[in-house]
Short mmCIF file of C-alpha atoms and ligand atoms in Angstrom, two decimals:
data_model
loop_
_atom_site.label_atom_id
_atom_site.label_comp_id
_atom_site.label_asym_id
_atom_site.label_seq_id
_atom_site.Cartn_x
_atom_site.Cartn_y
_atom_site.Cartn_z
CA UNK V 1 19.70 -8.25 15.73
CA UNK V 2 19.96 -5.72 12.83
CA UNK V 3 21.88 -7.97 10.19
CA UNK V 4 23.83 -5.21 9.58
CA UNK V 5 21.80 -2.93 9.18
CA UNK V 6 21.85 0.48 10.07
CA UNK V 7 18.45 0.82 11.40
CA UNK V 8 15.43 -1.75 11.59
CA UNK V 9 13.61 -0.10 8.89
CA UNK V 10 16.31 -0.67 6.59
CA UNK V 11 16.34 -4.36 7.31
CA UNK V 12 12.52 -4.55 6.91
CA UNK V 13 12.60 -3.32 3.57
CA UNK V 14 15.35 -5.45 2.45
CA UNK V 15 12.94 -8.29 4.28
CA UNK V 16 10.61 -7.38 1.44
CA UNK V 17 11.23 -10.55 -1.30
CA UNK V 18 11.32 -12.67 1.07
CA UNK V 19 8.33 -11.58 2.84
CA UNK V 20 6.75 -11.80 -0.72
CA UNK V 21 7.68 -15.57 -0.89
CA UNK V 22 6.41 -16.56 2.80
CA UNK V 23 3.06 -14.68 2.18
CA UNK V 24 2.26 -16.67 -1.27
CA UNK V 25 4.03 -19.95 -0.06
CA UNK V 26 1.19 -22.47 -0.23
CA UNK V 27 -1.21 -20.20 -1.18
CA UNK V 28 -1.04 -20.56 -5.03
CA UNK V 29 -3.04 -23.00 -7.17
CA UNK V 30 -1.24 -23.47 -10.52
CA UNK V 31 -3.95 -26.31 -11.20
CA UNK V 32 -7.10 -23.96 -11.36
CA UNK V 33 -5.20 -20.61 -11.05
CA UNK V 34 -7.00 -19.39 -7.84
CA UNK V 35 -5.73 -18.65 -4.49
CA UNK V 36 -6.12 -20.92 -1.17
CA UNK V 37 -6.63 -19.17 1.93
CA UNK V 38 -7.40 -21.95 4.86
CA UNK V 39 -8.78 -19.19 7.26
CA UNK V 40 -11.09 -17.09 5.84
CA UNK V 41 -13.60 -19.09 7.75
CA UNK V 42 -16.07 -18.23 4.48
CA UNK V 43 -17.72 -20.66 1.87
CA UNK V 44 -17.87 -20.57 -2.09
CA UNK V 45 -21.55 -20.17 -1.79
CA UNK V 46 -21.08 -17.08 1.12
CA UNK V 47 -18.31 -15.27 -0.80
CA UNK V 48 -20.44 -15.36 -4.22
CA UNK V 49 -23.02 -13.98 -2.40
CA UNK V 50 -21.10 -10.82 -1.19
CA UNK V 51 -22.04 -7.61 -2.79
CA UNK V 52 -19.92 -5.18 -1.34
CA UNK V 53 -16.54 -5.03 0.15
CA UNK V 54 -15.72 -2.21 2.69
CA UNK V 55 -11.83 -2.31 4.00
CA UNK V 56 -10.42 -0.61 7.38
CA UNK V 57 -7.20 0.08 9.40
CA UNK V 58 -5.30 3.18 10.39
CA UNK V 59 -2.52 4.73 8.96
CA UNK V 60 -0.26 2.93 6.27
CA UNK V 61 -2.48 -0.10 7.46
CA UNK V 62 -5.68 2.01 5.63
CA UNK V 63 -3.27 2.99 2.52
CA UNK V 64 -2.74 -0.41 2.07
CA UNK V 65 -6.58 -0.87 2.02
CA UNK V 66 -6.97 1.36 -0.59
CA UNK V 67 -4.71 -0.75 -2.75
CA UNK V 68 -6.85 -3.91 -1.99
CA UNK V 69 -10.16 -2.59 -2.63
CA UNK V 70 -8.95 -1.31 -6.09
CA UNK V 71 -7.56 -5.15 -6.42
CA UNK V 72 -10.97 -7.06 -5.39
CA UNK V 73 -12.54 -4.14 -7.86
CA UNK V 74 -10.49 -5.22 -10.62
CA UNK V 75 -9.98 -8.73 -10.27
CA UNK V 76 -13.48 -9.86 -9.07
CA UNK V 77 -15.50 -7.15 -10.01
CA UNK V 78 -17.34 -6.85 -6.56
CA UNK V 79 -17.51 -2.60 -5.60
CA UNK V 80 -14.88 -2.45 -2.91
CA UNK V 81 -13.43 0.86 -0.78
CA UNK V 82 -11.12 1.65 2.06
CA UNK V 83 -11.96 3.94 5.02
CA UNK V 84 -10.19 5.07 8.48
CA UNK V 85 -10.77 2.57 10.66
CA UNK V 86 -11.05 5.54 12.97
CA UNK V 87 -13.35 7.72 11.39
CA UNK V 88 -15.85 4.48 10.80
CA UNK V 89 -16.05 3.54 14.04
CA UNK V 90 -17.51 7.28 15.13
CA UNK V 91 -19.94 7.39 12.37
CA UNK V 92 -22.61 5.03 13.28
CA UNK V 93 -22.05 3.24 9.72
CA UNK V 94 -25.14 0.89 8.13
CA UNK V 95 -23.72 -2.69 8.18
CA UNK V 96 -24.95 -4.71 5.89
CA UNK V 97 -24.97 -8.12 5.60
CA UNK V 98 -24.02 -8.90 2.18
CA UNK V 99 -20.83 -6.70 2.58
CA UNK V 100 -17.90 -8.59 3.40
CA UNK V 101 -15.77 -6.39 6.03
CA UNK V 102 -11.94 -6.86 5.95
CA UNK V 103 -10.09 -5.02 8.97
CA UNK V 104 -6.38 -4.85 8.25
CA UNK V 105 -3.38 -4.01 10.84
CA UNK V 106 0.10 -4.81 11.53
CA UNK V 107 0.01 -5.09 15.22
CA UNK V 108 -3.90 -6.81 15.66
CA UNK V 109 -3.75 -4.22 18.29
CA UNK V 110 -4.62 -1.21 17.17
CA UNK V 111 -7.70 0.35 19.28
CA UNK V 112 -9.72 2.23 16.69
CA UNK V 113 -9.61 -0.71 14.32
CA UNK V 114 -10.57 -3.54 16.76
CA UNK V 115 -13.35 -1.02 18.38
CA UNK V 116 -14.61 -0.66 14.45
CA UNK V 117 -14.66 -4.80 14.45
CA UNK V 118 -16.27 -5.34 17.47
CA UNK V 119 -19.15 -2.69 16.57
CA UNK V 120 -19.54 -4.10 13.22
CA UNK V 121 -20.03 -7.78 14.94
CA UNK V 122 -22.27 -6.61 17.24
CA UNK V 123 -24.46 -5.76 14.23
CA UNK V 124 -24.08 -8.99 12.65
CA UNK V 125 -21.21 -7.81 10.11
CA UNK V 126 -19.03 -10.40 8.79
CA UNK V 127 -14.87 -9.45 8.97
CA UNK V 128 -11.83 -10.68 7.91
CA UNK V 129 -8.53 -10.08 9.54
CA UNK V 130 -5.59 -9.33 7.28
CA UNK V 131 -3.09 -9.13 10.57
CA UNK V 132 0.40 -10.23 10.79
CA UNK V 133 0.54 -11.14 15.20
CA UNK V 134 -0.97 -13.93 15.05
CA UNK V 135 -3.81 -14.18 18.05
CA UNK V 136 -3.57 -10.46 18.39
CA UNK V 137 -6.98 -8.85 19.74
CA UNK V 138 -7.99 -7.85 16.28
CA UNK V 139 -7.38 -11.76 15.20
CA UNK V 140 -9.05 -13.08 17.48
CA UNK V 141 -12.30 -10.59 17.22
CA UNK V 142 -12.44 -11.16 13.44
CA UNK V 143 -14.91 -14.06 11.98
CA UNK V 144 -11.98 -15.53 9.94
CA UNK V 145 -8.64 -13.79 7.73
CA UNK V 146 -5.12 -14.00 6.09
CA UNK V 147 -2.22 -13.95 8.30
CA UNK V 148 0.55 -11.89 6.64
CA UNK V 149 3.52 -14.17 7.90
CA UNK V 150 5.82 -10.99 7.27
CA UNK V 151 7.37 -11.94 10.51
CA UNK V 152 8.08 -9.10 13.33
CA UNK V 153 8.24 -5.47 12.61
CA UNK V 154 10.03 -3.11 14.89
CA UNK V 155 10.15 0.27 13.02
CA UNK V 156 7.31 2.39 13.57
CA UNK V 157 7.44 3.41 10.01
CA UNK V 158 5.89 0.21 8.60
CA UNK V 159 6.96 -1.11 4.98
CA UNK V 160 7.13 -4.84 5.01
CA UNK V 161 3.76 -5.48 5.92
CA UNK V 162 2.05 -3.08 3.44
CA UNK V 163 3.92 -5.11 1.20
CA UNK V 164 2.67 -7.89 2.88
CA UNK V 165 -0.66 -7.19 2.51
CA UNK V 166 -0.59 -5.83 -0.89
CA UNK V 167 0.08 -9.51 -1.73
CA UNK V 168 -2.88 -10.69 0.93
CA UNK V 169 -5.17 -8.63 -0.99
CA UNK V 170 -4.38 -9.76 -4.01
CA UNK V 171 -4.54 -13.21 -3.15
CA UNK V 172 -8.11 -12.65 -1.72
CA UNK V 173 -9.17 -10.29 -4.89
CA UNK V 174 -7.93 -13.33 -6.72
CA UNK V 175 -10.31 -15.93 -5.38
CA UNK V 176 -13.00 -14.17 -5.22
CA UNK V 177 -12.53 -13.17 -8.91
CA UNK V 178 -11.90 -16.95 -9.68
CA UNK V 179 -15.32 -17.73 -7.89
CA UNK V 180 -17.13 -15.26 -10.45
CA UNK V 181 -16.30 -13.92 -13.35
CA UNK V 182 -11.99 -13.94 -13.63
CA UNK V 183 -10.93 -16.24 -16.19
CA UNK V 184 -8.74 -19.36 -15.95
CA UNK V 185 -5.87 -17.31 -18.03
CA UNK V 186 -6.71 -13.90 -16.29
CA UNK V 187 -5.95 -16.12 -12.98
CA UNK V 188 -2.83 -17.58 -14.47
CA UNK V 189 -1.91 -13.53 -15.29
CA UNK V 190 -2.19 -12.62 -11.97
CA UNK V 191 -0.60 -14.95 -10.01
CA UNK V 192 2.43 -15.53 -12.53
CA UNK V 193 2.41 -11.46 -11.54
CA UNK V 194 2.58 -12.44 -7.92
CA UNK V 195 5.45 -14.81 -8.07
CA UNK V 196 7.70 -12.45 -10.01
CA UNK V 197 7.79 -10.07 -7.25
CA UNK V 198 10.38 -10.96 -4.97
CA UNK V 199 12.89 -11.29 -7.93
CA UNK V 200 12.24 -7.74 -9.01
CA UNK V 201 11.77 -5.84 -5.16
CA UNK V 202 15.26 -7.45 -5.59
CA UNK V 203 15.88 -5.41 -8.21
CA UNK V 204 14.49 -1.90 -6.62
CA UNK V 205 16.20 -2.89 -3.79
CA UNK V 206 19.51 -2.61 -5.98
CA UNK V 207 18.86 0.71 -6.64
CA UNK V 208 19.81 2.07 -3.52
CA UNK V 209 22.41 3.97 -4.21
CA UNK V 210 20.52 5.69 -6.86
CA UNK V 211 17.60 6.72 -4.69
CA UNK V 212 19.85 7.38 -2.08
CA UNK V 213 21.39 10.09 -4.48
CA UNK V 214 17.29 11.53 -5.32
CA UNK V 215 16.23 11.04 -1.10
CA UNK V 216 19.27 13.77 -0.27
CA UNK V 217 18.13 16.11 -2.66
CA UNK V 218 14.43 16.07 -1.48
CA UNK V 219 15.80 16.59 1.95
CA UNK V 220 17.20 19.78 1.07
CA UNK V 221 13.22 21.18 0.66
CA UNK V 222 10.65 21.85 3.11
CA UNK V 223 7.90 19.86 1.91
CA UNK V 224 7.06 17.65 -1.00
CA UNK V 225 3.91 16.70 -2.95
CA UNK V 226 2.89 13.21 -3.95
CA UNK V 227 0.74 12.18 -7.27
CA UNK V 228 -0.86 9.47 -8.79
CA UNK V 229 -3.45 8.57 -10.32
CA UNK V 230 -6.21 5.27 -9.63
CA UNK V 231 -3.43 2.76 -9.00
CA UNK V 232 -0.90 5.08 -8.49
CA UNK V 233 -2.97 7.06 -5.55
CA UNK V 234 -2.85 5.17 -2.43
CA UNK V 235 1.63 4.44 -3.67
CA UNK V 236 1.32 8.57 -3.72
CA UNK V 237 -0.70 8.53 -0.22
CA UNK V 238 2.06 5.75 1.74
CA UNK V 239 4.88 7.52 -0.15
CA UNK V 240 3.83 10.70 1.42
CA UNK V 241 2.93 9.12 4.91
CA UNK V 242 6.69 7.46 5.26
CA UNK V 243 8.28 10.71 4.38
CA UNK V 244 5.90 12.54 7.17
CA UNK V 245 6.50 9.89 9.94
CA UNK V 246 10.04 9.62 9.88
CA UNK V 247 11.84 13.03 8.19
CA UNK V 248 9.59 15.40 9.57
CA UNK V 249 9.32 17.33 5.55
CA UNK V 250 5.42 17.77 4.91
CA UNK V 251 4.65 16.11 2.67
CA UNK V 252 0.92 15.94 0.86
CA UNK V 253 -0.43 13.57 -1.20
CA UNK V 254 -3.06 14.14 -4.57
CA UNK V 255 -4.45 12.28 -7.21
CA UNK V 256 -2.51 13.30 -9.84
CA UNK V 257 -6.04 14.30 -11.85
CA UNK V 258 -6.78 16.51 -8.89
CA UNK V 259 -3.72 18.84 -9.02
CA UNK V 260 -5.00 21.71 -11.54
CA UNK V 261 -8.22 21.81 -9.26
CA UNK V 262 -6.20 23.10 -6.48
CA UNK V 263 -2.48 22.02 -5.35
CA UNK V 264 -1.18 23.20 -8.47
CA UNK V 265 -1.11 27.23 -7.32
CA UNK V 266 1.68 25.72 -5.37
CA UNK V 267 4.17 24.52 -7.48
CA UNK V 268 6.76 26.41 -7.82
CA UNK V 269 11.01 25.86 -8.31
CA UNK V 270 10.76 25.23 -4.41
CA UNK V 271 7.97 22.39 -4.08
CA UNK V 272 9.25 19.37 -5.51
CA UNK V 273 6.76 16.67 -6.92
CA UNK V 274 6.92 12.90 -6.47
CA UNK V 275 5.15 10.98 -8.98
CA UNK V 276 4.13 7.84 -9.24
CA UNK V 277 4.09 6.85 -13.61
CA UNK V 278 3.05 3.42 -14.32
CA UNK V 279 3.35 2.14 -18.16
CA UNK V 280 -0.76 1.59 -17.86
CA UNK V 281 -3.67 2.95 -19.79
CA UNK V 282 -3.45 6.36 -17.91
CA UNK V 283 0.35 7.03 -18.63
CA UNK V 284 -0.45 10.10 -21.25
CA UNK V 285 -2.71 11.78 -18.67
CA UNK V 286 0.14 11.12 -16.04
CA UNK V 287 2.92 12.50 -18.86
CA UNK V 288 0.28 15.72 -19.33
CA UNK V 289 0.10 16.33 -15.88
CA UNK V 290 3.89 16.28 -15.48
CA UNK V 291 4.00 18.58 -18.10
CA UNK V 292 1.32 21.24 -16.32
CA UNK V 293 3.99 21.16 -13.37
CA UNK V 294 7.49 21.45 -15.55
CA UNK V 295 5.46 24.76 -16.81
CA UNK V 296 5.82 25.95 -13.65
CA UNK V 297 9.21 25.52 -12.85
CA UNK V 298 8.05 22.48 -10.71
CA UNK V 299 11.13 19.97 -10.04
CA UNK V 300 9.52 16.27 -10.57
CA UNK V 301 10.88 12.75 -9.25
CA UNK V 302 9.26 10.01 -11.01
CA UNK V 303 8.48 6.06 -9.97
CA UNK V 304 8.38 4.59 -13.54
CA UNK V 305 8.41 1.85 -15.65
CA UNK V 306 10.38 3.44 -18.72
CA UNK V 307 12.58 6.72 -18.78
CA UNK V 308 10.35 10.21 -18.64
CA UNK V 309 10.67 12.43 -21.42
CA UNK V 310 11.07 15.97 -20.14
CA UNK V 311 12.74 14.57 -16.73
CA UNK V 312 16.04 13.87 -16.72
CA UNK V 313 17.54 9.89 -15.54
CA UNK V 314 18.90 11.29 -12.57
CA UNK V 315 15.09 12.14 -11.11
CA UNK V 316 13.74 8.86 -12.56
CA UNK V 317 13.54 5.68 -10.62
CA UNK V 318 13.10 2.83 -12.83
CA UNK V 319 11.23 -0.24 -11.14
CA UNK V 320 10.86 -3.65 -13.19
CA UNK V 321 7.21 -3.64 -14.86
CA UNK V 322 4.74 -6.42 -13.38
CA UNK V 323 1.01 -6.85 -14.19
CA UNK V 324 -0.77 -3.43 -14.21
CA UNK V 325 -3.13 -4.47 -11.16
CA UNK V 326 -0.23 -4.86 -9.08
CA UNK V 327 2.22 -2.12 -9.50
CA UNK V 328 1.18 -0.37 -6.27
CA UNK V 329 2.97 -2.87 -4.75
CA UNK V 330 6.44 -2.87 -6.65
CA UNK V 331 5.93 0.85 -6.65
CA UNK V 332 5.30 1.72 -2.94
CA UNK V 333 9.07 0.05 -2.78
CA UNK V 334 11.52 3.09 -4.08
CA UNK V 335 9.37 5.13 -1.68
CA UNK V 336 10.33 3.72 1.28
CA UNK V 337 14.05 3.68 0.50
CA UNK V 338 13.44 7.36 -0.51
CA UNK V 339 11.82 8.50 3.18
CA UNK V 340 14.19 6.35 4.63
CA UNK V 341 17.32 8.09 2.78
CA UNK V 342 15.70 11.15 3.45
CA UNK V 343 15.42 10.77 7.20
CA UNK V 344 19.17 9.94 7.50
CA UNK V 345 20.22 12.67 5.79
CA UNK V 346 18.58 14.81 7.95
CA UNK V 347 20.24 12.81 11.21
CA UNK V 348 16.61 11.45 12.51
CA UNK V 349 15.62 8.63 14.64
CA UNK V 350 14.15 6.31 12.10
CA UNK V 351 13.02 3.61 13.79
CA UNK V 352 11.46 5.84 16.62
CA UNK V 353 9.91 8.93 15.35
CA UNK V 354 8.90 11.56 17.70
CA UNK V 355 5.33 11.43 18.79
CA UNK V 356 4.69 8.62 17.15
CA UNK V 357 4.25 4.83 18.79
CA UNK V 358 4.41 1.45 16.94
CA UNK V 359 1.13 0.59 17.70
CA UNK V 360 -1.70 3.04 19.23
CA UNK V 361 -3.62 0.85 22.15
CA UNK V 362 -5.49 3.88 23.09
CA UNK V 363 -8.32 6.03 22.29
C1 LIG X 1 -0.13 4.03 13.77
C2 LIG X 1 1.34 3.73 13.53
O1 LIG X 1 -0.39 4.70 14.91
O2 LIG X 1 -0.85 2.80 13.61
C3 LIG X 1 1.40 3.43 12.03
O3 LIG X 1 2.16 4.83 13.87
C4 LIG X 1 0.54 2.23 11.72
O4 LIG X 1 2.73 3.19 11.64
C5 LIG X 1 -0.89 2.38 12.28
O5 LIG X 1 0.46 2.08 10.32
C6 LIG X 1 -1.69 1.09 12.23
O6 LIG X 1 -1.06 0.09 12.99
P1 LIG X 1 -1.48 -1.42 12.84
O7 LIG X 1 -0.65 -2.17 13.84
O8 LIG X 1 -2.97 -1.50 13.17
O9 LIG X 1 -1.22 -1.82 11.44
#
């Protein structure tokens, strides 16, 4: 039930193009360059009235959030964040009515998140559902949403569907945009973006060996930071959350603009630095603050899109360069197979983590 592989997190990631393909199958219109998505349960005229867009889940479920409110930001210009489904729920929020809510989880399951849905419809709050088990509780509570279609995931470490729902956000940021203010050809950018994907998670994916190589070295430390900055954050954030979850290193996660306001008293020849270095407008900031930490004997592995000077190949991870607005998709990739390589190094149980369950049905 594997297909040969070792563990079911392995075969989810290699799931990944694939996944890619069944989550954009039908969904792309080459005619007017937008995105159709039959259940949102929303009209033109209601989604170009929405002012705000506030995301939740839990866990990598939330990170992936984070990389779909930057997308509806970009791409249709509408103020968009992601919060702990968790912490929301306790915090009395103000719902608003011309915020669209979009609750995100693997499972549909998850308490915390469908407690934060049904509290926000009790106050009139519109939601979306960006779930992959389809008629799950949180499905079935939301007003209308995206099924990921990423098919079942066993591993509690989740990859495939924060792929999954990179690509789910995306489509969503991209009609929205296309309802507003994104252009015809800015449309036509994006989703020529999308359908290059699987082709080059192929191409990551072929790296294996290679990051297999970098993943044993990290295991020989005791804890690991992550970096990255805008785009690169919430890669940095579910880098450092897989590498947590299943090989037990700590691992932390900063924006890579934060580190000389705090992390950086840390870095020393011990406290290796994973970095996530897109070939976007904020490269030379990224390049500076690899710099700061090679000053201080700091060991760095990089996620790029071109070799790194001052880091040598062997510590570089070369992915296949997209459009900019989606690389924290194609980048959260290498990550996994890092924690994952990591983990079996260090003789874990992958797919079942201590303490950990696959999805959290409790308070
Ligand atoms: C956590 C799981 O408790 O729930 C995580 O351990 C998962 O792996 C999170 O990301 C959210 O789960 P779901 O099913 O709501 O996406």
């Amino acid at each position: 039930e594997m297909g040969g592989h070792a563990h079911f997190m392995a075969k989810e990631i290699s799931e990944q193009p694939e996944v890619v393909r069944r989550a954009l199958r039908g969904r792309l219109d080459g005619r007017f360059h937008t995105a159709h998505l039959g259940g949102l349960n929303l009209e033109a005229r209601e989604a170009r009235a929405i002012r705000r867009v506030k995301i939740i889940g839990c866990g990598t479920a939330y990170y992936s959030g984070q990389v779909g409110a930057q997308l509806i930001e970009e791409l249709a210009r509408i103020p968009a964040d992601a919060e702990p489904a968790s912490e929301f729920r306790y915090r009395n929020p103000v719902v608003e009515p011309d915020t669209l809510y979009v609750a995100v989880s693997q499972s549909g399951e998850t308490y915390d998140t469908l407690a934060a849905v049904q509290e926000l419809r009790r106050k009139g709050g519109r939601v979306l559902g960006l779930v992959n088990v389809v008629g799950s509780a949180i499905a079935r509570a939301c007003d209308g949403g995206i099924y990921l279609h990423a098919g079942p995931e066993v591993s509690v470490a989740s990859t495939k569907t924060f792929t999954a729902t990179g690509v789910a956000f995306a489509l969503l940021a991209l009609y929205l945009g296309r309802i507003r203010d994104l252009s015809p050809a800015e449309g036509a950018r994006v989703a020529a973006g999308l359908r290059a994907l699987p082709e080059q998670i192929e191409q990551v994916l072929a790296q294996q060996e290679h990051i297999a190589r970098v993943a044993r070295e990290l295991a020989e430390h005791r804890a690991a930071f992550f970096i990255g900055r805008v785009r690169g954050f919430p890669v940095a954030r579910e880098g450092a959350q897989k590498l947590k979850e299943i090989s037990y290193l700590h691992a932390e996660a900063y924006p890579a603009s934060e580190l000389k306001h705090g992390p950086l008293a840390l870095i020393d020849p011990g406290l290796p630095t994973v970095a996530v270095l897109p070939d976007d407008e904020l490269r030379d900031k990224n390049l500076t603050t690899l710099g700061e930490i090679a000053a201080r004997r700091g060991r760095t592995i990089v996620v790029a899109h071109s070799p790194v000077p001052g880091v040598p190949p062997q510590d570089v991870i070369l992915v296949p360069r997209n459009e900019p607005e989606l690389d924290p998709i194609l980048m959260t990739v290498p990550l996994q197979l890092l924690a994952y390589h990591a983990a079996l190094t260090l003789g874990h149980d992958i797919d079942r983590p201590r303490n950990l369950a696959k999805s959290v049905t409790v308070e």
